CSV table of C-alpha atoms in Angstrom, one decimal:
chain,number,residue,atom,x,y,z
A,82,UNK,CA,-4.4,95.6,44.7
A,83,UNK,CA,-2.7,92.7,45.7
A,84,UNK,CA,-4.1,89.4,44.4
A,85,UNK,CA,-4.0,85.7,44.1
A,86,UNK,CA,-5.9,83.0,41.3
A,87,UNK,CA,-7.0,79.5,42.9
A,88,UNK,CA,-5.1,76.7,42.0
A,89,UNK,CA,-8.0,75.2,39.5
A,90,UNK,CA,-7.7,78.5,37.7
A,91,UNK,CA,-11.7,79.3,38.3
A,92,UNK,CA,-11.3,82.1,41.2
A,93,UNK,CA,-9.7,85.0,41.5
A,94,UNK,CA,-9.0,87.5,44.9
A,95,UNK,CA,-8.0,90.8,45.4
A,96,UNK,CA,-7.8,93.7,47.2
A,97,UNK,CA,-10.4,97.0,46.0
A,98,UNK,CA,-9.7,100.0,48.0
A,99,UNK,CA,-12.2,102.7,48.3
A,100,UNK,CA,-14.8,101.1,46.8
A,101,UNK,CA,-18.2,101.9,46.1
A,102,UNK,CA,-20.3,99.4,48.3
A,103,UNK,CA,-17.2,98.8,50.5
A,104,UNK,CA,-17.0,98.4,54.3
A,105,UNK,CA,-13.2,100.3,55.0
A,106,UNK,CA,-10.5,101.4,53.5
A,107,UNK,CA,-9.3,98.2,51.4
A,108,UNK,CA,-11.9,94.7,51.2
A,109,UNK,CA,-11.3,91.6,49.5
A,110,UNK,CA,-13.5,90.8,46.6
A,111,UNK,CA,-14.2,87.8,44.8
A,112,UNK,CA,-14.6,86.8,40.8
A,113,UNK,CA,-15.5,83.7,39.3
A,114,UNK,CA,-14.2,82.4,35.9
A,115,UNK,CA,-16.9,81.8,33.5
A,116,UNK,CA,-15.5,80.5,30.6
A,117,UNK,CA,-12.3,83.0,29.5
A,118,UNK,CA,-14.5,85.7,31.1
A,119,UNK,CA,-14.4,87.0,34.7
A,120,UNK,CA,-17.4,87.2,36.7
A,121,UNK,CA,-18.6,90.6,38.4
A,122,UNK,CA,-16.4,91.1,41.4
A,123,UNK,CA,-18.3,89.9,44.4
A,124,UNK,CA,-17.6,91.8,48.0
A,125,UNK,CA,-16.5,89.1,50.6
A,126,UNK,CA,-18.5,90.2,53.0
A,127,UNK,CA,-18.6,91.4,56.5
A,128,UNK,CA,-17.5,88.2,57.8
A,129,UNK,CA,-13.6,88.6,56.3
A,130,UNK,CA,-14.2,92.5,56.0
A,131,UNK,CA,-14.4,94.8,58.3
A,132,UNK,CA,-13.7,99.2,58.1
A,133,UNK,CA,-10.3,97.9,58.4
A,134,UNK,CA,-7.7,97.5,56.3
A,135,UNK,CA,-8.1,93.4,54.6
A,136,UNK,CA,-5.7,92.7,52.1
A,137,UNK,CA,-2.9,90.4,50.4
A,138,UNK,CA,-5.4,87.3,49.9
A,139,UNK,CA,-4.0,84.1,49.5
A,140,UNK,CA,-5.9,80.4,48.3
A,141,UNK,CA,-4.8,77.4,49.8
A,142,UNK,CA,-4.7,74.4,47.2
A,143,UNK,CA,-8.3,73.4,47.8
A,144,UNK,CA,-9.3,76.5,47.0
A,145,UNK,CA,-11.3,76.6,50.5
A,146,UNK,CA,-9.1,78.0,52.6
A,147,UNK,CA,-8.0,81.8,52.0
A,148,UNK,CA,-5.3,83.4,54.5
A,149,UNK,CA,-4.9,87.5,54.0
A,150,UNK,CA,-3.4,90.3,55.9
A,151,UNK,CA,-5.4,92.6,58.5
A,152,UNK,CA,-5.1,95.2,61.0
A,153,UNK,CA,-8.3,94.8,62.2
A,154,UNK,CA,-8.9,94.6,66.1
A,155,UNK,CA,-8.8,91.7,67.7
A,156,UNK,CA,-5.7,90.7,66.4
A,157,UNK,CA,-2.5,90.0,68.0
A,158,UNK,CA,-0.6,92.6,67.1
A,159,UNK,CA,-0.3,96.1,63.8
A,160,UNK,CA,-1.0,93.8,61.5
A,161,UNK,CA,-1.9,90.0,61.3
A,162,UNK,CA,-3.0,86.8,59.5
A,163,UNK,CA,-6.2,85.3,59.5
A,164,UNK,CA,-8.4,82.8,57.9
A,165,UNK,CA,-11.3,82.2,56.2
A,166,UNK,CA,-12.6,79.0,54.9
A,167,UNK,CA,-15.0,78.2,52.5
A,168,UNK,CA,-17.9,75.4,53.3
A,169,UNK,CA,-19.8,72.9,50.6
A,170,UNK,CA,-21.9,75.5,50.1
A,171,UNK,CA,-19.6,78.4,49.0
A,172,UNK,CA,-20.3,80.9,52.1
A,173,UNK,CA,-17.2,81.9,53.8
A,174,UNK,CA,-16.7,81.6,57.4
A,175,UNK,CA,-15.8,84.6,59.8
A,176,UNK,CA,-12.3,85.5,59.4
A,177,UNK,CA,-10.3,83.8,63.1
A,178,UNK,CA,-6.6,85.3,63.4
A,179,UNK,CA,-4.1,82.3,62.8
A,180,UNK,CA,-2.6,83.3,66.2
A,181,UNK,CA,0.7,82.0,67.9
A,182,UNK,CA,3.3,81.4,67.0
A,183,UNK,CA,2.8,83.2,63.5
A,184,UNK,CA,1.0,86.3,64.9
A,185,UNK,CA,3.3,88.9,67.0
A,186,UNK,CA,2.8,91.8,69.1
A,187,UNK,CA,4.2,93.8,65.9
A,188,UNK,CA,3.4,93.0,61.9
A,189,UNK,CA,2.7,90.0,59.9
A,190,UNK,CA,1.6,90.3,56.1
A,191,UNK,CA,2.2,88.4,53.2
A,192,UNK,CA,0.7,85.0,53.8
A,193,UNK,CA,1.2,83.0,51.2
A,194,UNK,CA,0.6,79.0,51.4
A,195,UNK,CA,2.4,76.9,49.1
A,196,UNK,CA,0.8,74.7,46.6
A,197,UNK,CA,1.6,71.3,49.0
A,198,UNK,CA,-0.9,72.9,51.7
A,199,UNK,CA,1.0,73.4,54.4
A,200,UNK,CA,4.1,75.5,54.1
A,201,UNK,CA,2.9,79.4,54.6
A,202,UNK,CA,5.2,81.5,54.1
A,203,UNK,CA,4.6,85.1,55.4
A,204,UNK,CA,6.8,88.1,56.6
A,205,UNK,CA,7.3,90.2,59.9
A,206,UNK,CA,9.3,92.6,61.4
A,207,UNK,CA,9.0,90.7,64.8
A,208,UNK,CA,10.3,87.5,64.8
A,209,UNK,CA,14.0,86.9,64.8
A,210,UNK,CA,15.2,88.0,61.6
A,211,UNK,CA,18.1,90.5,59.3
A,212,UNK,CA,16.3,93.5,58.7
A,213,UNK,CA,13.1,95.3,58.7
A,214,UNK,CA,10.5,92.8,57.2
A,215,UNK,CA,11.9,89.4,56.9
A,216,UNK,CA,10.5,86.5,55.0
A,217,UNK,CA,9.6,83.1,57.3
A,218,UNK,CA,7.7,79.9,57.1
A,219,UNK,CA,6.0,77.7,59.3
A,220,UNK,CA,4.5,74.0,58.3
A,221,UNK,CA,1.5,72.9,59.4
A,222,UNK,CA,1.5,70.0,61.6
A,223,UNK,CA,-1.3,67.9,60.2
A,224,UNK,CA,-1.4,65.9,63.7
A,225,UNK,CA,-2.7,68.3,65.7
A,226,UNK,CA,-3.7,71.3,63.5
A,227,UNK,CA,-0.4,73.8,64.9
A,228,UNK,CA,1.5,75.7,63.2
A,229,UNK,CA,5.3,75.4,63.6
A,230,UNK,CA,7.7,78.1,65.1
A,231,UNK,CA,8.2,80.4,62.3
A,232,UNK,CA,12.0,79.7,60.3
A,233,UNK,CA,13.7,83.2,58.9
A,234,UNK,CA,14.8,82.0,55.2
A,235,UNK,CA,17.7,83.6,56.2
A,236,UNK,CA,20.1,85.5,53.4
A,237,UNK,CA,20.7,86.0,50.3
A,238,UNK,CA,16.8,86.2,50.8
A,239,UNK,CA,16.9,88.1,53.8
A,240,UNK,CA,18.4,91.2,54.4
A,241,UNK,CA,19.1,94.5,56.3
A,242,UNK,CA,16.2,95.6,53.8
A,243,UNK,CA,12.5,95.2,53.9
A,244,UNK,CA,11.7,91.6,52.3
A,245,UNK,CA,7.8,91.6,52.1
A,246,UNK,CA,6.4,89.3,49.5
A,247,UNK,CA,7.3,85.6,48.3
A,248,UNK,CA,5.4,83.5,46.0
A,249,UNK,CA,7.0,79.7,45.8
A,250,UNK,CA,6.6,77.4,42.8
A,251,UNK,CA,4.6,73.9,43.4
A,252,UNK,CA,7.9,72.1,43.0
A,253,UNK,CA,9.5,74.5,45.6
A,254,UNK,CA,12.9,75.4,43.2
A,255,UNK,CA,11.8,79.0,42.0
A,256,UNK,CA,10.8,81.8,44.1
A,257,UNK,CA,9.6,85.7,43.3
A,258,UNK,CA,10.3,87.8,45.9
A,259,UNK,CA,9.3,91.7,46.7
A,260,UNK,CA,12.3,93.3,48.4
């Protein structure tokens, strides 16, 4: 399933669903790069999964930091984001929902934060938007640790259509989007 590579090349994320060993229907594993080789897939544990439904992992640039998608209880709304980061000794934190203003009463999926750590760009069928699923982002204010209200990208990359997935370059002039 959906997947993502940290920025230094040396971990990879994904999604396994159904899973021997799993805790729900879809978990987050982890691999390390050993060499050109990939490590055994690791389980992420019961801290970022739960019987629920955990996918759509994304690394920030420190490669400490993962956002992903849940509908897990607890959260705001069908589906939400939440966090999990990584301390000095490699054990990942328990997964805490992002919140307002990115988390809605309705469905958010799709994190994805851009290589400059602080533009996440995610999509919802909630917040103002053209369609279905819409695309957004929403910077991080480095001041005080908020997120900003999220912005609808608006068309040609919006439309009356389900817009679900972007992935941004590190420069920020090329875009792949799932629509």
């Amino acid at each position: 399933g959906a997947q993502c590579i940290s920025p230094d090349g040396n971990f990879l994320v994904f999604t396994g669903c159904h899973r021997e060993g799993g805790y729900g229907s879809c978990d987050l594993y982890i691999s390390e790069r050993n060499g050109n080789m990939w490590g055994e897939p690791i389980n992420m544990g019961k801290g970022i999964n739960t019987t629920h439904w955990e996918s759509q992992p994304s690394l920030a640039p420190d490669s400490k930091t993962l956002f992903f998608a849940s509908n897990r209880p607890g959260g705001k709304g069908i589906s939400d984001i939440w966090v999990s980061v990584r301390d000095d000794d490699g054990n990942w934190s328990k997964a805490f929902n992002l919140g307002e203003p990115i988390n809605t009463p309705w469905q958010e999926m799709s994190p994805f934060i851009h290589p400059d750590g602080k533009t996440l760009y995610f999509s919802s069928d909630y917040h103002i938007g053209m369609g279905g699923m819409d695309l957004f982002l929403s910077k991080l204010n480095e001041e005080n640790g908020k997120w900003t209200t999220p912005k609808n990208l608006g068309y040609p990359i919006n439309t009356h259509e389900d817009e679900i997935t972007l992935l941004v370059n590190a420069n920020g002039d090329l875009a792949y989007i799932s629509s």
